[in-house]
Short mmCIF file of C-alpha atoms and ligand atoms in Angstrom, two decimals:
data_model
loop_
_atom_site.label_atom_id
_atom_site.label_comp_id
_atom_site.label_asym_id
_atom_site.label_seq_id
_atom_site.Cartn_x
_atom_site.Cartn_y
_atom_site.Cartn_z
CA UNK A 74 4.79 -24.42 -1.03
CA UNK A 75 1.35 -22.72 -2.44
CA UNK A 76 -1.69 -24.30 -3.79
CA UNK A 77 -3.10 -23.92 -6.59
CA UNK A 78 -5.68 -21.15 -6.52
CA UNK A 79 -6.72 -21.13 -10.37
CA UNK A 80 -10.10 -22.12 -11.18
CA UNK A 81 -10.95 -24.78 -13.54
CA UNK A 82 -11.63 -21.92 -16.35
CA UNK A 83 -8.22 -19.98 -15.33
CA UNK A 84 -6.10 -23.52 -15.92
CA UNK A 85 -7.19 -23.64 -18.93
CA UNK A 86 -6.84 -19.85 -19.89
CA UNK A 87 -3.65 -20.83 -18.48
CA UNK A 88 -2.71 -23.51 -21.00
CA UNK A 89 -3.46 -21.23 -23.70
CA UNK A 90 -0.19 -19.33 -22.58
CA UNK A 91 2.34 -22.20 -23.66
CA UNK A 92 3.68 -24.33 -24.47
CA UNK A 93 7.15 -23.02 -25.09
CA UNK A 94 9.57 -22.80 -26.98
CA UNK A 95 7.21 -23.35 -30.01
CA UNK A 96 8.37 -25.87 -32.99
CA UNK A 97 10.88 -23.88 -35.32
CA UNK A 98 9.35 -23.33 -38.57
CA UNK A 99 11.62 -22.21 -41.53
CA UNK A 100 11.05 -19.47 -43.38
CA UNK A 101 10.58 -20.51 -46.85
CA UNK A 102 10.86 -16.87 -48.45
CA UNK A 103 14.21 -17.60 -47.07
CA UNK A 104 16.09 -19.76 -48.56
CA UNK A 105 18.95 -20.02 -46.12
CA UNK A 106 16.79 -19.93 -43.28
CA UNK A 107 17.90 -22.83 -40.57
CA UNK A 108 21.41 -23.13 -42.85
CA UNK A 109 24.14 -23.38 -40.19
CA UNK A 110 26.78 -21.45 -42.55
CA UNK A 111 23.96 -18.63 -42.32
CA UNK A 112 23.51 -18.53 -38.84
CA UNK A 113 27.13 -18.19 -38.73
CA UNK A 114 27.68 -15.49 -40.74
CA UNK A 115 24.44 -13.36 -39.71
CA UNK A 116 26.04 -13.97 -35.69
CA UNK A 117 29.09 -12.89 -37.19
CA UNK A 118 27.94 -9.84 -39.21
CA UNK A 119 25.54 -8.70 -36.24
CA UNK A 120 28.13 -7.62 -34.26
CA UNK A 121 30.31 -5.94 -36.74
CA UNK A 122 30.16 -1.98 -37.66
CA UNK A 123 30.91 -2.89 -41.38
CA UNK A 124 27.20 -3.19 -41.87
CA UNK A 125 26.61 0.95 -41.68
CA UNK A 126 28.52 3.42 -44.23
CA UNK A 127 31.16 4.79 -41.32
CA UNK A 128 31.46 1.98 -39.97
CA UNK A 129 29.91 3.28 -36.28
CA UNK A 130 27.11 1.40 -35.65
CA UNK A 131 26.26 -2.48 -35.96
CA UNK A 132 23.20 -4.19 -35.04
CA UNK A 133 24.30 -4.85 -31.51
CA UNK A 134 24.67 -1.18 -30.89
CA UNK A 135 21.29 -0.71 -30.48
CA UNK A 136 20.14 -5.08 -30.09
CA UNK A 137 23.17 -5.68 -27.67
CA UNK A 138 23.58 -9.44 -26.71
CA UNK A 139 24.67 -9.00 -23.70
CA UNK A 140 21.29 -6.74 -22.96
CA UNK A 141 18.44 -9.03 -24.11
CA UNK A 142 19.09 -7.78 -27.35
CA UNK A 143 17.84 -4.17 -26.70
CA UNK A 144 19.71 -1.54 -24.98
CA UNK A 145 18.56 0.30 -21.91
CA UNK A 146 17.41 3.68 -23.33
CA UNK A 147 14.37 5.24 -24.07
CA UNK A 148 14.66 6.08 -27.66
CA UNK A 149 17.30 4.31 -29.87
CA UNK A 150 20.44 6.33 -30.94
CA UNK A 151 21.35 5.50 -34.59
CA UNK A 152 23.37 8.80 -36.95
CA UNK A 153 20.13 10.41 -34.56
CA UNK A 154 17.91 9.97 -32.07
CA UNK A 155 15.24 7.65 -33.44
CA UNK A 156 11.31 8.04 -32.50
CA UNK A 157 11.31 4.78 -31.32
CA UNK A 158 13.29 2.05 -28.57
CA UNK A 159 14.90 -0.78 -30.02
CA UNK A 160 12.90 -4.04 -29.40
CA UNK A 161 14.83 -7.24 -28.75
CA UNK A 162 15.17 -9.35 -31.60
CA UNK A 163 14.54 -12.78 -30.20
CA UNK A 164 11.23 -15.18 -30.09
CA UNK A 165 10.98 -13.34 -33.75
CA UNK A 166 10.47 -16.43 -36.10
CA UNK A 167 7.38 -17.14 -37.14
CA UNK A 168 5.82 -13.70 -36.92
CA UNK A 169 3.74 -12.11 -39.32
CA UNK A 170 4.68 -8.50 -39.06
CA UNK A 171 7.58 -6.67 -38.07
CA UNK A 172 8.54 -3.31 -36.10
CA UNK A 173 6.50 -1.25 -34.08
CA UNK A 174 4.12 -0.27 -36.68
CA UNK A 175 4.55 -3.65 -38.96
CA UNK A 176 6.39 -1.96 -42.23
CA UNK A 177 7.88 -5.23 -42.57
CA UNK A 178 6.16 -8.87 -43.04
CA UNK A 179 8.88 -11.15 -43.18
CA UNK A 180 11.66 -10.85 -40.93
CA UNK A 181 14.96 -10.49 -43.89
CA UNK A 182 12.77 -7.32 -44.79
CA UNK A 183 13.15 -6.43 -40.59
CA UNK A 184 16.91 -7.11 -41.14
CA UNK A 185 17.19 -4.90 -44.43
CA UNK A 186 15.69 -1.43 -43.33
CA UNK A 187 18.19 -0.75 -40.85
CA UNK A 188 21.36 -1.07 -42.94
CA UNK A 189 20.01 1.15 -45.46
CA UNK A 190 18.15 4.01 -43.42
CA UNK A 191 19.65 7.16 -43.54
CA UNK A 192 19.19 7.87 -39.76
CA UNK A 193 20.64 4.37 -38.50
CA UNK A 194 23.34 2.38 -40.49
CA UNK A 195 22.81 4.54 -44.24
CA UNK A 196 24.82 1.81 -46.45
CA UNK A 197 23.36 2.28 -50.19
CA UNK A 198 23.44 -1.49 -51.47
CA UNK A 199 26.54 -0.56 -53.54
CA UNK A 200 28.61 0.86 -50.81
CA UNK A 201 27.61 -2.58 -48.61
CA UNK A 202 28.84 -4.30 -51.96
CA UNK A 203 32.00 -2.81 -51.74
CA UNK A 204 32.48 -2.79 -47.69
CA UNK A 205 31.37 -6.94 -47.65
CA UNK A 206 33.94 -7.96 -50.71
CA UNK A 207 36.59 -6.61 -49.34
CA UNK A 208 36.09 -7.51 -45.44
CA UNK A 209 37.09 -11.15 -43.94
CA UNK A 210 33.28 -11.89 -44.62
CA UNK A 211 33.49 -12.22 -47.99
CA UNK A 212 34.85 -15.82 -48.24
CA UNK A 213 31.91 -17.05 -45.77
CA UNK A 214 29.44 -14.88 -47.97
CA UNK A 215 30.78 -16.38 -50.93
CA UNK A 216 30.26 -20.11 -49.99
CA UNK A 217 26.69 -19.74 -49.71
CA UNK A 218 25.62 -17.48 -52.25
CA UNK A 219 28.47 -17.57 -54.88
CA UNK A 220 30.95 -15.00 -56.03
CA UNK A 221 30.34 -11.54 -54.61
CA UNK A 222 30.90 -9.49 -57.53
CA UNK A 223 28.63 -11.15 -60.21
CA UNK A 224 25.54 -10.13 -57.99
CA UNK A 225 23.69 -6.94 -58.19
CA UNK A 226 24.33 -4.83 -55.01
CA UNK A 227 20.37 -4.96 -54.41
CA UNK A 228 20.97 -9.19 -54.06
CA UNK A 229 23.82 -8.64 -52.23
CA UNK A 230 22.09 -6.76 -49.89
CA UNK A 231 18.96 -8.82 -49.41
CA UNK A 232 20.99 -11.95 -49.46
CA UNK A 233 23.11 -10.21 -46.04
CA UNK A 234 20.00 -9.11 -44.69
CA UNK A 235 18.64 -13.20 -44.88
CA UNK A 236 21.65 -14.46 -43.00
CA UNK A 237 20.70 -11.68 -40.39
CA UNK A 238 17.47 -13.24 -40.09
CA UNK A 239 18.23 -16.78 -40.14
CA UNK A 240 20.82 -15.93 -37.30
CA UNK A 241 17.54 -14.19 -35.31
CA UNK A 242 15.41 -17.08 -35.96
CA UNK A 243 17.29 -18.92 -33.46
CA UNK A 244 17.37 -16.61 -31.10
CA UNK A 245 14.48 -17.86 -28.92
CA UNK A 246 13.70 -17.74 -25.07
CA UNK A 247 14.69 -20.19 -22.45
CA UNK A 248 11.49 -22.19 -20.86
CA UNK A 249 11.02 -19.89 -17.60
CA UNK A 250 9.15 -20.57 -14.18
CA UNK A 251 5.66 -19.43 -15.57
CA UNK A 252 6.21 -22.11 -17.98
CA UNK A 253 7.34 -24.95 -15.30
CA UNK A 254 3.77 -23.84 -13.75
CA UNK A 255 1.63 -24.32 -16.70
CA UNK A 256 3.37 -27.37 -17.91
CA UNK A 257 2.84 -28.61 -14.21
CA UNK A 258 -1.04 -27.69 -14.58
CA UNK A 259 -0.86 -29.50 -17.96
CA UNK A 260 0.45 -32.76 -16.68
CA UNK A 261 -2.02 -32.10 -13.34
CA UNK A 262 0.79 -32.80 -11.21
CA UNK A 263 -0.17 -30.28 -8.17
CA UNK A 264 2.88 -30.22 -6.30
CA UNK A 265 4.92 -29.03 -8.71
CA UNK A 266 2.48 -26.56 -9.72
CA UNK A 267 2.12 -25.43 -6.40
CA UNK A 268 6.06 -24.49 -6.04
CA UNK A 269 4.97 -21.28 -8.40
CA UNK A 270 4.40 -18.72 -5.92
CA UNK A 271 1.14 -17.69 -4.71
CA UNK A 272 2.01 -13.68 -5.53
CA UNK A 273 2.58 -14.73 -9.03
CA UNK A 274 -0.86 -16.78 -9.26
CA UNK A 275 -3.46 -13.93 -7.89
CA UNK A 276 -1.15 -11.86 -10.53
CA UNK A 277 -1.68 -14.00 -13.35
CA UNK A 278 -5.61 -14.07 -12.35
CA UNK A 279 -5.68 -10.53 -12.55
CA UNK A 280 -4.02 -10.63 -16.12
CA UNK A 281 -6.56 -13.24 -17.33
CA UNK A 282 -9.50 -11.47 -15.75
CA UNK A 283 -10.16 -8.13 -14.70
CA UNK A 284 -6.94 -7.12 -16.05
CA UNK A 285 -7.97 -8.62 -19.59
CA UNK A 286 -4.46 -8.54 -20.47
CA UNK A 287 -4.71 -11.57 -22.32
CA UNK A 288 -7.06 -10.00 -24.51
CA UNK A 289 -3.98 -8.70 -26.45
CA UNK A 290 -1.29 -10.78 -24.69
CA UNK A 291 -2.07 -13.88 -25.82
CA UNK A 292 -1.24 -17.32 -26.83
CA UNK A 293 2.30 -19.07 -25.82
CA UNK A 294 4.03 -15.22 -27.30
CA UNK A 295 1.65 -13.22 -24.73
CA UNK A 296 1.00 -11.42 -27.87
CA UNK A 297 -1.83 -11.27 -30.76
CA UNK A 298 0.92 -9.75 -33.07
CA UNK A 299 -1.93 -7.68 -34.29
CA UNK A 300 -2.02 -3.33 -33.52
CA UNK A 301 -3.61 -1.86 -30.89
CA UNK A 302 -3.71 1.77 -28.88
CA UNK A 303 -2.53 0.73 -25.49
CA UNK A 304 -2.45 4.27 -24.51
CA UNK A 305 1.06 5.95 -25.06
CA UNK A 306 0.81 9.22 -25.71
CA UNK A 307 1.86 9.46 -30.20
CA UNK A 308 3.65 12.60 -29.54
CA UNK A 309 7.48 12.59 -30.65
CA UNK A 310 7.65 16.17 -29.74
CA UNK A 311 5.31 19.14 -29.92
CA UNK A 312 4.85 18.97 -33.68
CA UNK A 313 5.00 15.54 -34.56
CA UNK A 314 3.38 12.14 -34.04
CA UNK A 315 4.44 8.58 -34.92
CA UNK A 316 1.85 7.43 -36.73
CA UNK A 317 2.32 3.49 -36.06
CA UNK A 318 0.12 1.66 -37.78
CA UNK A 319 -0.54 3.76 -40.29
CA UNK A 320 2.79 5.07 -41.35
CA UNK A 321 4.03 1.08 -41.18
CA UNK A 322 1.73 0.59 -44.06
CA UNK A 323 2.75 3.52 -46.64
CA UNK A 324 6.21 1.82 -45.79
CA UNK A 325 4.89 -2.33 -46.24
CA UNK A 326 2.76 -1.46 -49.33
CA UNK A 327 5.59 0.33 -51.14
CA UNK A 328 8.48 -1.88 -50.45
CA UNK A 329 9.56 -4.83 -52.99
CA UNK A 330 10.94 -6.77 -49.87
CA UNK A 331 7.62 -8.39 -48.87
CA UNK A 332 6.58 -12.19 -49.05
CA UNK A 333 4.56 -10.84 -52.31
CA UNK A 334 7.31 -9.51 -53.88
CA UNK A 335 9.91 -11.13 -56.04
CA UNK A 336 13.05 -11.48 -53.47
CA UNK A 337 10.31 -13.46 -51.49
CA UNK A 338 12.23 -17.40 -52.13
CA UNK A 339 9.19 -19.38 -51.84
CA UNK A 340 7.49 -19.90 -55.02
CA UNK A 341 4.35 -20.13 -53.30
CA UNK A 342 3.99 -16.86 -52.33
CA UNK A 343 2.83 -18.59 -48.70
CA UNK A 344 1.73 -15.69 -46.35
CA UNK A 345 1.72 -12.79 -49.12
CA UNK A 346 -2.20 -12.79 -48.39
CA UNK A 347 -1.41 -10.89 -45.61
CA UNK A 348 0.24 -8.18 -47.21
CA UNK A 349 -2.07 -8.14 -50.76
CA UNK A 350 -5.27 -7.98 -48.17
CA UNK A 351 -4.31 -4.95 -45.65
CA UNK A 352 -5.82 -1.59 -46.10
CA UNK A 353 -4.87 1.90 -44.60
CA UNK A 354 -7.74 2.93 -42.29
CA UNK A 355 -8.11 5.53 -39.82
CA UNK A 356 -8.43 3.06 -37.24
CA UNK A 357 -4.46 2.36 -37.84
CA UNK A 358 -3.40 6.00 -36.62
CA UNK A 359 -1.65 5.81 -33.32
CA UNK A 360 -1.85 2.45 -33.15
CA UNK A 361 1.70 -0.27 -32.20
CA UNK A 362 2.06 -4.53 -32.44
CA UNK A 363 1.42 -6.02 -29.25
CA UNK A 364 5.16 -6.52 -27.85
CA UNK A 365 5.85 -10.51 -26.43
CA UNK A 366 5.90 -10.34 -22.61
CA UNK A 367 8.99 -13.01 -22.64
CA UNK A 368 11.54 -11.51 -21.51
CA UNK A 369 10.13 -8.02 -21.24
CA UNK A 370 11.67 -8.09 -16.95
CA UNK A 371 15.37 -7.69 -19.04
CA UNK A 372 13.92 -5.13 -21.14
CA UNK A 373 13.14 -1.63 -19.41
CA UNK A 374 12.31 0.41 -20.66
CA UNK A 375 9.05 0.04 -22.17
CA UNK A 376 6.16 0.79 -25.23
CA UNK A 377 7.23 1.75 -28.35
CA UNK A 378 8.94 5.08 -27.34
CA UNK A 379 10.41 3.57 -24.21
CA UNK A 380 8.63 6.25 -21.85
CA UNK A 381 8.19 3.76 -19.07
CA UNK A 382 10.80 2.80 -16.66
CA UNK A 383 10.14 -0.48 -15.32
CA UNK A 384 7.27 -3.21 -15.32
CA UNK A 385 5.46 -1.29 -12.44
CA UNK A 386 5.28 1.71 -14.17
CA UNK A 387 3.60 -0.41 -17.25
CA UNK A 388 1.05 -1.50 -14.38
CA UNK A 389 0.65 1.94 -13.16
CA UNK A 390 -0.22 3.08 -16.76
CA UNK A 391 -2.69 0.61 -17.25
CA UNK A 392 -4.17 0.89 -14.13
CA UNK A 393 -4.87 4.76 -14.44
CA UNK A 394 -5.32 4.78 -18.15
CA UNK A 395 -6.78 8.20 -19.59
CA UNK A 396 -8.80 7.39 -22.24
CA UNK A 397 -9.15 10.81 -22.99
CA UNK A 398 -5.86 10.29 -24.90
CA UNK A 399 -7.06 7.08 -26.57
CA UNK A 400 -6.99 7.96 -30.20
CA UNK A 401 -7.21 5.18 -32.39
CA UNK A 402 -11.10 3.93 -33.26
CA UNK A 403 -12.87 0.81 -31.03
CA UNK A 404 -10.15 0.51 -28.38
CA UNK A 405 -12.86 -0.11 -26.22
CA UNK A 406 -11.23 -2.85 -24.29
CA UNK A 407 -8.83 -0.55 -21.92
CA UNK A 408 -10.69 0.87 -18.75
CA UNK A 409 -8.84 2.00 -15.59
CA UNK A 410 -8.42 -1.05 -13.25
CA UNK A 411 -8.41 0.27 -10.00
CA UNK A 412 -5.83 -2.43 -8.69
CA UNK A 413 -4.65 -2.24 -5.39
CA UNK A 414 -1.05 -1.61 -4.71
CA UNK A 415 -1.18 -5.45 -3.85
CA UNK A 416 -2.91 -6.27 -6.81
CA UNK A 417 -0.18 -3.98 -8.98
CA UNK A 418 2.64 -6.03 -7.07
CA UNK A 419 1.46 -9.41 -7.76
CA UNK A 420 0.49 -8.68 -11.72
CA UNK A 421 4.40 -7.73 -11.88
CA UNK A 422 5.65 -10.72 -9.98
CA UNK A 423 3.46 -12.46 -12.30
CA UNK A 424 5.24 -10.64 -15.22
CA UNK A 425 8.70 -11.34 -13.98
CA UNK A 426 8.17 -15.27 -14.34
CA UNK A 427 7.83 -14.79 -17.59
CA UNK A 428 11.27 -13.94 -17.65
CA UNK A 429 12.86 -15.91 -14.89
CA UNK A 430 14.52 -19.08 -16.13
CA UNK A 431 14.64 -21.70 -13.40
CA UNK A 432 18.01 -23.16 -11.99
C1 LIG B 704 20.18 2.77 -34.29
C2 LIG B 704 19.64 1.62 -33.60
C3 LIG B 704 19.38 0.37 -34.40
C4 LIG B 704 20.26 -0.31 -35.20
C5 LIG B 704 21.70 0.03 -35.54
C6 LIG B 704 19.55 -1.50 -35.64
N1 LIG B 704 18.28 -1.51 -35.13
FE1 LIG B 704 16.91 -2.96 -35.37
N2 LIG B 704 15.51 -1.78 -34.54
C7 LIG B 704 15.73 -0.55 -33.98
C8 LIG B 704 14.47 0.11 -33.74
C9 LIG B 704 14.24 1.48 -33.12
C10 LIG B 704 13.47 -0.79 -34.18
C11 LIG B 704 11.95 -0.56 -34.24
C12 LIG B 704 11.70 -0.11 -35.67
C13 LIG B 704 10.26 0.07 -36.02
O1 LIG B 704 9.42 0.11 -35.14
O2 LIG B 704 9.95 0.14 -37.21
C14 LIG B 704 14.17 -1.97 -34.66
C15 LIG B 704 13.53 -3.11 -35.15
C16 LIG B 704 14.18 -4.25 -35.57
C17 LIG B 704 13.54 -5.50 -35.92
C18 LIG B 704 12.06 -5.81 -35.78
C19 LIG B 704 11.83 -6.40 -34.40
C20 LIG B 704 10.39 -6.66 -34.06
O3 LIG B 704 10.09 -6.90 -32.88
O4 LIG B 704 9.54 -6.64 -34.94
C21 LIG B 704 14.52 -6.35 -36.34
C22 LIG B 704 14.36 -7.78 -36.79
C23 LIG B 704 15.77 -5.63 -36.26
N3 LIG B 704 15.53 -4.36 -35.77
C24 LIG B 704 16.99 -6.15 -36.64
C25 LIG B 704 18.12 -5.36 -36.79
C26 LIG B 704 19.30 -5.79 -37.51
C27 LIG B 704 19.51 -7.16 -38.13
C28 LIG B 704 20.17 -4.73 -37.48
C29 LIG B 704 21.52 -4.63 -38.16
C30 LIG B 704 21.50 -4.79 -39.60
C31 LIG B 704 19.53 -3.68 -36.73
N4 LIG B 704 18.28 -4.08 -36.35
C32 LIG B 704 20.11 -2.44 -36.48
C33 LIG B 704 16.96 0.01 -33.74
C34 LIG B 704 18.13 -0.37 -34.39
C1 LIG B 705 -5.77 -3.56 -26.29
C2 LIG B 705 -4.66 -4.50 -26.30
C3 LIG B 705 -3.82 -4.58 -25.04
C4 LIG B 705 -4.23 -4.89 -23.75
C5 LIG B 705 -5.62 -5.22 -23.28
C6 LIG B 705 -3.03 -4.86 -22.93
N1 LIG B 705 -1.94 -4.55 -23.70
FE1 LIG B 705 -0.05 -4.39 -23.04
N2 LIG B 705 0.53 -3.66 -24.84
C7 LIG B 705 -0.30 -3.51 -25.94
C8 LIG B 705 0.36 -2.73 -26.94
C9 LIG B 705 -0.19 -2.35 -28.31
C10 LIG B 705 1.60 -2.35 -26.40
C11 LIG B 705 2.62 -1.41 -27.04
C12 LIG B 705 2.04 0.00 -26.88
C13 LIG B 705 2.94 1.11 -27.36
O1 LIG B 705 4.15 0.94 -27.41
O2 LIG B 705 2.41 2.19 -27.68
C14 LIG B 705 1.67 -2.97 -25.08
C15 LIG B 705 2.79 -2.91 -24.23
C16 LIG B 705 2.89 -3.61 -23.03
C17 LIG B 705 4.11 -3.79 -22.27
C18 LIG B 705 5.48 -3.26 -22.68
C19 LIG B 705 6.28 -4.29 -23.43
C20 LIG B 705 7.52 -3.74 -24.07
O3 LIG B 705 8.39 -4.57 -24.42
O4 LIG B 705 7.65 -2.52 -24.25
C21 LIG B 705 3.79 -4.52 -21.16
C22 LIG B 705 4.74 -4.97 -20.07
C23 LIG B 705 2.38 -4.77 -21.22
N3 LIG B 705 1.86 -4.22 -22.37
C24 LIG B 705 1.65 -5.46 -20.26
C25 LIG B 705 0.25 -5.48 -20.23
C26 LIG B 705 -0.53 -5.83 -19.07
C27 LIG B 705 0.04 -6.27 -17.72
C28 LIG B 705 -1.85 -5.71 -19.42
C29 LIG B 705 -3.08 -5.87 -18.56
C30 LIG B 705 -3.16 -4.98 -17.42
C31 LIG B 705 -1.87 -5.29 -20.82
N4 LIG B 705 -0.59 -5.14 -21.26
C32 LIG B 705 -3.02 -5.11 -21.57
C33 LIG B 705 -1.57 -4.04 -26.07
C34 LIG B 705 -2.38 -4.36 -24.98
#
């Protein structure tokens, strides 16, 4: 049994950080979003290698169930080795952007690049028309959106790529023990609070204060969903960078699958703001979305080329950040830390809770 070590202004930092799971919204530029036929058939088609053009990979070869919806290597492995790792795919709904570098602002659009990109599951939308009508799917496919072959293959496609994402909406995070804490601190019940290990607590201070952690990782996702240069070297290899940010939007501003564009369902073009308002800076070079800490522990490894092993290495990183190799304009928030190897061990206990669902 601990106390409570948080100062008044740290319990309410604290709150901040929940509570969890937040209320399920639907999407309305999906219109099956929260339909249980969907669900079903997006669970049903995740798994399944008839979504890529030789039938070898599926969504679950590189978002594997089983995994945390990820899969434990560095850079995904698609018809090539991709630039980036494959983030899970759960505590997605609600987001506003998509992907590493945001090319996507609704998440049917997240579900719809990979079946069609040449270097993961390279369907064109008429060979996924032919593949779906004449696989065991097409019945279910057929009692939600009508007959299979009076659609164009592009609504085919975008319609297969919505039941992916109203499967993924519901893929959200068990309550873990950093949430039995706060909730604890919320209801100012003290003994309960104070089963939440002391480690974890002079971690969590160091990620609210002199690790300023929650500067980016914030809010009940421990994450500001906005872009940011956190450090990791851009370098695919010696002649090439990934460009994040900025190559995200040549990719968002071209596509016709945004919530401005017409296979958006809702009428009231809610959110397209987003998308009609951002603009291509320099500041965007080099820079990645702030990755969710839920359920990051099940993850390794980390950033958006996976060049970290494990959640101490992340600490490491930040701790001994070179800003020599800070790129992107203004990140003036990251300094070196100069943690302790105690301090580094309790900011990863700390992390782990976020993970940890209690028995
Ligand atoms: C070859 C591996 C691979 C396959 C196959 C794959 N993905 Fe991904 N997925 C990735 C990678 C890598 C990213 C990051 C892409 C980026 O940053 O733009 C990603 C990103 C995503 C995202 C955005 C997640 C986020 O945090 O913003 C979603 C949603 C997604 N994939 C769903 C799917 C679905 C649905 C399928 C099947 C139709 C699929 N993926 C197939 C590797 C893969
Ligand atoms: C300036 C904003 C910012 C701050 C401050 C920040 N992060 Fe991050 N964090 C990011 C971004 C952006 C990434 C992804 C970077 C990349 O892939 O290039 C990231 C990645 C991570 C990851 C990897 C997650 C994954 O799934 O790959 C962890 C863990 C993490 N940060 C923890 C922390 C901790 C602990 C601190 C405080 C010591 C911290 N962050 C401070 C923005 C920030």
């Amino acid at each position: 049994m601990a106390d409570v070590i948080l100062s008044p202004v740290e319990i309410s930092q604290t709150l901040s950080l929940g509570p969890w799971p937040p209320e399920p919204e639907p999407d309305k530029s999906n219109r099956v979003s929260g339909s249980r036929a969907a669900i079903a058939l997006g669970e049903d088609l995740f798994t399944d290698p008839i979504l890529s053009k030789d039938a070898s990979l599926a969504c679950s070869s590189c978002h594997d169930p089983a995994q945390g919806f990820t899969v434990p290597v560095s850079r995904a492995v698609g018809r090539e080795i991709l630039d980036r790792n494959s983030p899970s795919v759960v505590n997605l709904g609600g987001l506003r952007w998509f992907g590493w570098g945001g090319k996507s602002d609704n998440l049917w659009a997240a579900s719809l690049h990979p079946i069609v990109a040449e270097q993961e599951m390279a369907h064109s939308a008429q060979s996924l028309q032919t593949a779906l009508s004449a696989s065991r799917h097409a019945v279910a496919y057929e009692a939600i959106f009508g007959p299979i072959d009076q659609q164009s293959p592009e609504a085919v496609l975008v319609n297969t790529a919505k039941t992916l994402a109203a499967y993924q909406e519901v893929l959200v995070t068990l309550p873990t023990t950093f949430d039995t804490f706060r909730d604890a601190l919320e209801q100012r019940d003290h003994v309960a609070a104070g089963r939440y290990s002391e480690s974890a607590q002079r971690g969590l201070q160091i990620f609210l204060g002199k690790g300023n952690c929650i500067m980016c990782h914030s809010g009940p996702r421990f994450s500001n969903n906005e872009f940011h240069d956190a450090g990791v070297p851009y370098f695919i290899d010696e002649t090439s960078v990934d460009t994040g940010r900025f190559g995200g939007l040549n990719i968002l501003l071209a596509s016709p699958y945004t919530l401005a564009g017409a296979w958006s369902d809702d009428e009231t073009k809610h959110g397209a703001w987003a998308v009609q308002n951002v603009r291509q800076t320099h500041a965007n070079f080099g820079t990645f979305r702030t990755p969710s800490l839920r359920g990051a522990a099940d993850t390794a490894p980390y950033m958006h080329d996976g060049s970290l092993p494990d959640l101490t290495a992340v600490v490491r990183h930040y701790n001994e950040i070179n800003l020599e190799r800070m790129h992107a304009d203004g990140e003036a928030i990251l300094q070196p830390l100069n943690l302790s190897e105690a301090e580094i061990s309790d900011l990863v206990a700390f992390l782990e809770t976020l993970s940890e669902v209690p028995n």
